[in-house]
Structures are given as structure tokens and as C-alpha cells.
CSV table of C-alpha atoms in Angstrom, one decimal:
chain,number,residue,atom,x,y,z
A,1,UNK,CA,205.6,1.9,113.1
A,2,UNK,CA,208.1,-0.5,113.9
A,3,UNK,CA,207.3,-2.9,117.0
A,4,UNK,CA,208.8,-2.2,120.5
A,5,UNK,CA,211.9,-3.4,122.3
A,6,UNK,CA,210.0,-6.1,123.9
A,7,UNK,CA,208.2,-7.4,121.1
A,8,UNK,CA,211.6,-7.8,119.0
A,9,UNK,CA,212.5,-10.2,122.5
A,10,UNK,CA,210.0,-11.9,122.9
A,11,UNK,CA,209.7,-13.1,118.8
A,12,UNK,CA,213.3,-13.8,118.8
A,13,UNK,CA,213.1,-16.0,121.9
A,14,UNK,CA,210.2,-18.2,119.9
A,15,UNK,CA,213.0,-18.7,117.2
A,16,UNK,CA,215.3,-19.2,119.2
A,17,UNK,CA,213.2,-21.8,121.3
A,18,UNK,CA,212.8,-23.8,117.5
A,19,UNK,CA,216.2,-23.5,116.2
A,20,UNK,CA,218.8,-24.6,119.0
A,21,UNK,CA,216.6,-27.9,119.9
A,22,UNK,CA,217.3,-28.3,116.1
A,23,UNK,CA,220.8,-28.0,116.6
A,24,UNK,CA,221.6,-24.8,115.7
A,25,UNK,CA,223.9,-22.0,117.1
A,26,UNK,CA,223.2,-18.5,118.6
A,27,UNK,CA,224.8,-15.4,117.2
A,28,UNK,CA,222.5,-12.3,117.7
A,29,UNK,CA,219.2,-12.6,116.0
A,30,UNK,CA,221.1,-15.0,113.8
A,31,UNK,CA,221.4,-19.3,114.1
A,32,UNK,CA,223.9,-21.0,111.9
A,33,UNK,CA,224.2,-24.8,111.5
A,34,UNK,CA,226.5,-27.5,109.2
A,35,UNK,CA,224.6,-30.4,108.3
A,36,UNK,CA,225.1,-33.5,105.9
A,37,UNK,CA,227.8,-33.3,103.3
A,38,UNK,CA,228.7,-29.2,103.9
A,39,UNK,CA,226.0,-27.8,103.7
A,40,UNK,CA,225.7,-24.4,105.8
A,41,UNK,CA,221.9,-23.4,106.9
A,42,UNK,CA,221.3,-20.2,108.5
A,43,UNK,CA,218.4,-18.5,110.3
A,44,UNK,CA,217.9,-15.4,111.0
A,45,UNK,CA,215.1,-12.9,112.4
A,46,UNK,CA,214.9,-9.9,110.4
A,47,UNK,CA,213.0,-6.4,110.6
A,48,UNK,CA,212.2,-5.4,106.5
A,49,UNK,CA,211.5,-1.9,107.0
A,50,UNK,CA,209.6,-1.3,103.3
A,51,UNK,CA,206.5,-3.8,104.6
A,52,UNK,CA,206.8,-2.6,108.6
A,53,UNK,CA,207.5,-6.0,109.4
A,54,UNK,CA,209.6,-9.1,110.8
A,55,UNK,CA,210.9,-12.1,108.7
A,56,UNK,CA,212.7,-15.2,109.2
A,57,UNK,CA,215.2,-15.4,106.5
A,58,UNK,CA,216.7,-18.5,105.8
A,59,UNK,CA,220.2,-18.6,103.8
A,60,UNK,CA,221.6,-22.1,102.4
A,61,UNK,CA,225.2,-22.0,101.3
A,62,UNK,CA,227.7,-24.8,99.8
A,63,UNK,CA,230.9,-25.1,102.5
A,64,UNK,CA,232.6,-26.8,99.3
A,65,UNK,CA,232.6,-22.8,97.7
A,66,UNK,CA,234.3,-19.8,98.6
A,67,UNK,CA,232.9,-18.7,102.1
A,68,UNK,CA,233.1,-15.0,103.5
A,69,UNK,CA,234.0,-15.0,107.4
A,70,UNK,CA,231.6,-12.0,108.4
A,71,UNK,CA,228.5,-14.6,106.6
A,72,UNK,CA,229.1,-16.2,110.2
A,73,UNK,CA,227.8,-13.0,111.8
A,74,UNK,CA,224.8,-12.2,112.9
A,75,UNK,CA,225.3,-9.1,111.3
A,76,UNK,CA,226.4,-9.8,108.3
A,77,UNK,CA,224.9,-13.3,107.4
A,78,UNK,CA,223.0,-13.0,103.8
A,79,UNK,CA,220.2,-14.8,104.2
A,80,UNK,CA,218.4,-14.7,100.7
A,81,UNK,CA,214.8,-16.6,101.3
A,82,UNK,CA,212.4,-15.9,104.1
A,83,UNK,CA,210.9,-18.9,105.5
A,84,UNK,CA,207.4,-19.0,103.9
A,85,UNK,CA,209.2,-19.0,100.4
A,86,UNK,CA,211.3,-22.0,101.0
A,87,UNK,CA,209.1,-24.3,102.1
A,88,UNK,CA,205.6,-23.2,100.7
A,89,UNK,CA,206.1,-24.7,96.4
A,90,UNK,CA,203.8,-23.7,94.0
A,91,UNK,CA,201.3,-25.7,95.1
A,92,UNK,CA,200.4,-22.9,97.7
A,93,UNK,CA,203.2,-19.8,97.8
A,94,UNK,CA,203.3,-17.1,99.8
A,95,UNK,CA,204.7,-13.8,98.6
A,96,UNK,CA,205.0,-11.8,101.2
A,97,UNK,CA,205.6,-12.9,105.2
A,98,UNK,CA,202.5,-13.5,106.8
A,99,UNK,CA,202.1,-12.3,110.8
A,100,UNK,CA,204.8,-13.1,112.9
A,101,UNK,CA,202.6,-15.7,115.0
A,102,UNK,CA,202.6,-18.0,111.6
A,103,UNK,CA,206.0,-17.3,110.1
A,104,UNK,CA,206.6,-18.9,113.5
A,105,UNK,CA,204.3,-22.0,112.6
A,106,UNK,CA,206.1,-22.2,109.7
A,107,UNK,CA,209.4,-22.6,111.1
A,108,UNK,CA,208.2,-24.7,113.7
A,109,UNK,CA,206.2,-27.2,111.9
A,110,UNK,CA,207.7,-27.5,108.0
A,111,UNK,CA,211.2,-25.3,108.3
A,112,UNK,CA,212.8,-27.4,110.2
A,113,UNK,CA,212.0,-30.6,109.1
A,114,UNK,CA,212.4,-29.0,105.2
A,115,UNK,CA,215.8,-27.9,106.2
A,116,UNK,CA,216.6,-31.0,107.7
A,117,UNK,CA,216.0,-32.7,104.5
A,118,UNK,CA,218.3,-30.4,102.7
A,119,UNK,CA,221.5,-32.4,103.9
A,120,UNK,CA,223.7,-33.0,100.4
A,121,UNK,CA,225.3,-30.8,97.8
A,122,UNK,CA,223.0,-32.0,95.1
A,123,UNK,CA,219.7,-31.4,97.8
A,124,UNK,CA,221.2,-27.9,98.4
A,125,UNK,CA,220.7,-26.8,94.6
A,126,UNK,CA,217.7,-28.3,94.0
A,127,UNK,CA,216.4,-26.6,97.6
A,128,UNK,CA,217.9,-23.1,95.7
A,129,UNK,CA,216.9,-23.3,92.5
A,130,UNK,CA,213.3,-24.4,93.6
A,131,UNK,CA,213.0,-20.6,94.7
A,132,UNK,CA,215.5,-19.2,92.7
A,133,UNK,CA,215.6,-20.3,88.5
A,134,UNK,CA,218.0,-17.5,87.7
A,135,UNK,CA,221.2,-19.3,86.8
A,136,UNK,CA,223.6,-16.1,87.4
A,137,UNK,CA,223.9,-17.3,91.1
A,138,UNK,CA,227.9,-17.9,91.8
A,139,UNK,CA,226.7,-19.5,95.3
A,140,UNK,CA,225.2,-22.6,92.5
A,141,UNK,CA,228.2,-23.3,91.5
A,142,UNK,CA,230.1,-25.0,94.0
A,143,UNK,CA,227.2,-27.4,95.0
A,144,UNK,CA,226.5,-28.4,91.1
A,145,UNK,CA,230.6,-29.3,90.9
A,146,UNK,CA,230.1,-31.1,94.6
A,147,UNK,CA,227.3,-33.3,93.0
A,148,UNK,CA,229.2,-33.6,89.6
A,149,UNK,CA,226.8,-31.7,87.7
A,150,UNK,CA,229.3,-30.2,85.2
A,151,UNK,CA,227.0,-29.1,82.4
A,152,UNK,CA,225.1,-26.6,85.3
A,153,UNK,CA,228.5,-25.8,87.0
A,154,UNK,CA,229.4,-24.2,83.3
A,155,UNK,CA,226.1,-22.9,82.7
A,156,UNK,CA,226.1,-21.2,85.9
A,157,UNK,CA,229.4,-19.6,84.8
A,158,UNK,CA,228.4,-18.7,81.3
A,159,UNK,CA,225.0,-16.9,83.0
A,160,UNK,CA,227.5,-15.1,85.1
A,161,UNK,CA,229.8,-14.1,82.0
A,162,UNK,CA,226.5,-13.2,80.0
A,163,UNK,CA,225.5,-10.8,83.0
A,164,UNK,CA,229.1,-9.1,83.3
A,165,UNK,CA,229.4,-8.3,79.4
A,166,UNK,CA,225.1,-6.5,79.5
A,167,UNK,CA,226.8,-4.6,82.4
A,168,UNK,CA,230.1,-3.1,80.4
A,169,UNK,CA,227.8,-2.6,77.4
A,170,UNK,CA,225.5,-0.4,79.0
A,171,UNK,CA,226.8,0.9,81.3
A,172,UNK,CA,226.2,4.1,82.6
A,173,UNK,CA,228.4,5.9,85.1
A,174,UNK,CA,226.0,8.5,86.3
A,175,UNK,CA,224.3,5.7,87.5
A,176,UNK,CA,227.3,4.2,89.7
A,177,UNK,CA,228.6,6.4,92.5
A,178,UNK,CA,232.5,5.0,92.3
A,179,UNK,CA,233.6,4.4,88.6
A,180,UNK,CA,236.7,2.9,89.2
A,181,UNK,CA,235.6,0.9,92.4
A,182,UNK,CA,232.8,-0.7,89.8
A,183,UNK,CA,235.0,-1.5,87.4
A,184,UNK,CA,237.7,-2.8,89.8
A,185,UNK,CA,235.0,-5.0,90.8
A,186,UNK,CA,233.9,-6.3,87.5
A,187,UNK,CA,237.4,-7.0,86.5
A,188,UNK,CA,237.8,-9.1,90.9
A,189,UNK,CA,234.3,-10.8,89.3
A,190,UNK,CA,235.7,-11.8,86.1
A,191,UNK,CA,239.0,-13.3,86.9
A,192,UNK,CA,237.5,-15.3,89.2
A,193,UNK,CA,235.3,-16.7,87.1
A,194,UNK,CA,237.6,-17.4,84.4
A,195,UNK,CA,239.6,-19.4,87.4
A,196,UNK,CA,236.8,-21.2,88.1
A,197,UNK,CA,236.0,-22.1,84.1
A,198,UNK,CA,240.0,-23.1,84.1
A,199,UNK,CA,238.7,-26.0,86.9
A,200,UNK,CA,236.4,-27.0,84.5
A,201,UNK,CA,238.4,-27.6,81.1
């Protein structure tokens, strides 16, 4: 059963307590800061309902690609790593977020100073793709092109490209509520990218 009222309080005071002496700002359960050459950071305290438990997630994003204002919400922020992943390697991961008491620790005593470390385009994709190897990541593509990493830039395109044409091969619309709204989207998707190949040539 999820924790109380005053449990929610009193964890997101602690991150709170960590994250504005480290110059970060307060929206909701969410902290956002711009550091180095554009590169967005965001914490945010989390309740994952399938383990019954709190996370800090952390989200690093490239201010050099195409940003989404409600990201800047606490509500809407995306967030994609919680804080164990990011700064545990494979030296010593750790799957799943531990007790709130050392996610805290975490944050506290490697987060920050791990995020603060992450202050260029070229240290914000290696950061990423340290947790994440799939290249079909759009959000990649902006800090490769920042640190003039071309060859990546495309091959995060064609992984995109790849991943569109599986998805019109088999695709099955008993499986997707909104036919037309999918498609619609997959035809938004792939303009883009052909936009953003266009930069390239």
C-alpha cells in the first residue's frame, strides 16, 4: 500500500534539501536546471505504482533539440532514468530503486556531483547512451550534431527510419485503439525525420 501523505512530504523535502543547494529549481515534486553548454537536467520524485514504491528519476535533455514546453512541468517532465541507474556503471548496477533512505544517499553523495559532470553536448550522450545503447532515441540526435558527431547523428536517424518501416509492416490495428491518429503520427514522425536527414546532406 502506497505510503501516507506525510511520508510523500517529508521524502520530497530531503530532495528538495539536495537539489536547490545544487542549483536547481522547484516545480512540484519536480527540480529542473541548465548547466554547461545546454544541457537541461531534471529531477523529479516519483511514486511507480507496479513495485509500491518512490523513485528519483532523473531526465537529461539537449536545449540544442526540439523541446516540449509542458517537459518544464512538474507534471509532465519525462524523466527516463532513476537515479541508481545513472550513476551506478556496470561495475555495480542496480536494477530496481533501493529504499527511499539510499536512493536519497545516492542523490546526495554521487547524483549530484555525476550530474554536475555532465555539463557539454558531447558529455550528455555519452551520460545517455551509458544507460541507454538503443540508437532509436530522437532526444540523441541533437547532442551528437552539437558535438559534431555526424556519423551517430545519421545513425540515430536511420535506427529511427528502421523502427518506423517494422511498425507499418506489421502492423496490426486491433492492437492500436485510433487507426488514423497512429498513422497521422507516423507520417508527424517521419517528415520530421526526413527534415532532420535534409540538415545533414
Amino acid at each position: 500500500m502506497r505510503c501516507d501523505f506525510q511520508m510523500d512530504k517529508l521524502f520530497l523535502d530531503q530532495v528538495r534539501k539536495i537539489c536547490i543547494p545544487a542549483g536547481f529549481h522547484s516545480r512540484g515534486s519536480a527540480f529542473f536546471r541548465i548547466i554547461g553548454d545546454g544541457v537541461l537536467q531534471v529531477v523529479k520524485l516519483q511514486y511507480q505504482m507496479r513495485r509500491y514504491s518512490y523513485e528519483i528519476s532523473v531526465g537529461l535533455f539537449s536545449m540544442y533539440g526540439e523541446l516540449q514546453p509542458e517537459w518544464f512541468t512538474a507534471s509532465h517532465c519525462i524523466p527516463r532514468y532513476y537515479i541508481g541507474e545513472l550513476v551506478s556503471q556496470s561495475d555495480r548496477p542496480i536494477l530496481f530503486p533501493p529504499a527511499p533512505n539510499i536512493q536519497l544517499d545516492l542523490l546526495l553523495n554521487e547524483g549530484i556531483s555525476y550530474l554536475d559532470s555532465i555539463n557539454s553536448q558531447c558529455g550528455l550522450v555519452k551520460a545517455i547512451s551509458m544507460v541507454d545503447r538503443r540508437w532509436n532515441d530522437e532526444l540523441k540526435f541533437a547532442p551528437y550534431l552539437a558535438c559534431g558527431d555526424i556519423g551517430s547523428a545519421r545513425r540515430v536517424l536511420k535506427a529511427i527510419n528502421d523502427q518506423h518501416g517494422f511498425a507499418q509492416a506489421n502492423f496490426e490495428p486491433t492492437l492500436v485503439d485510433d487507426v488514423e491518429e497512429y498513422m497521422t503520427r507516423i507520417r508527424k514522425e517521419n517528415e520530421k525525420i526526413c527534415q532532420l536527414q535534409q540538415m545533414l546532406d
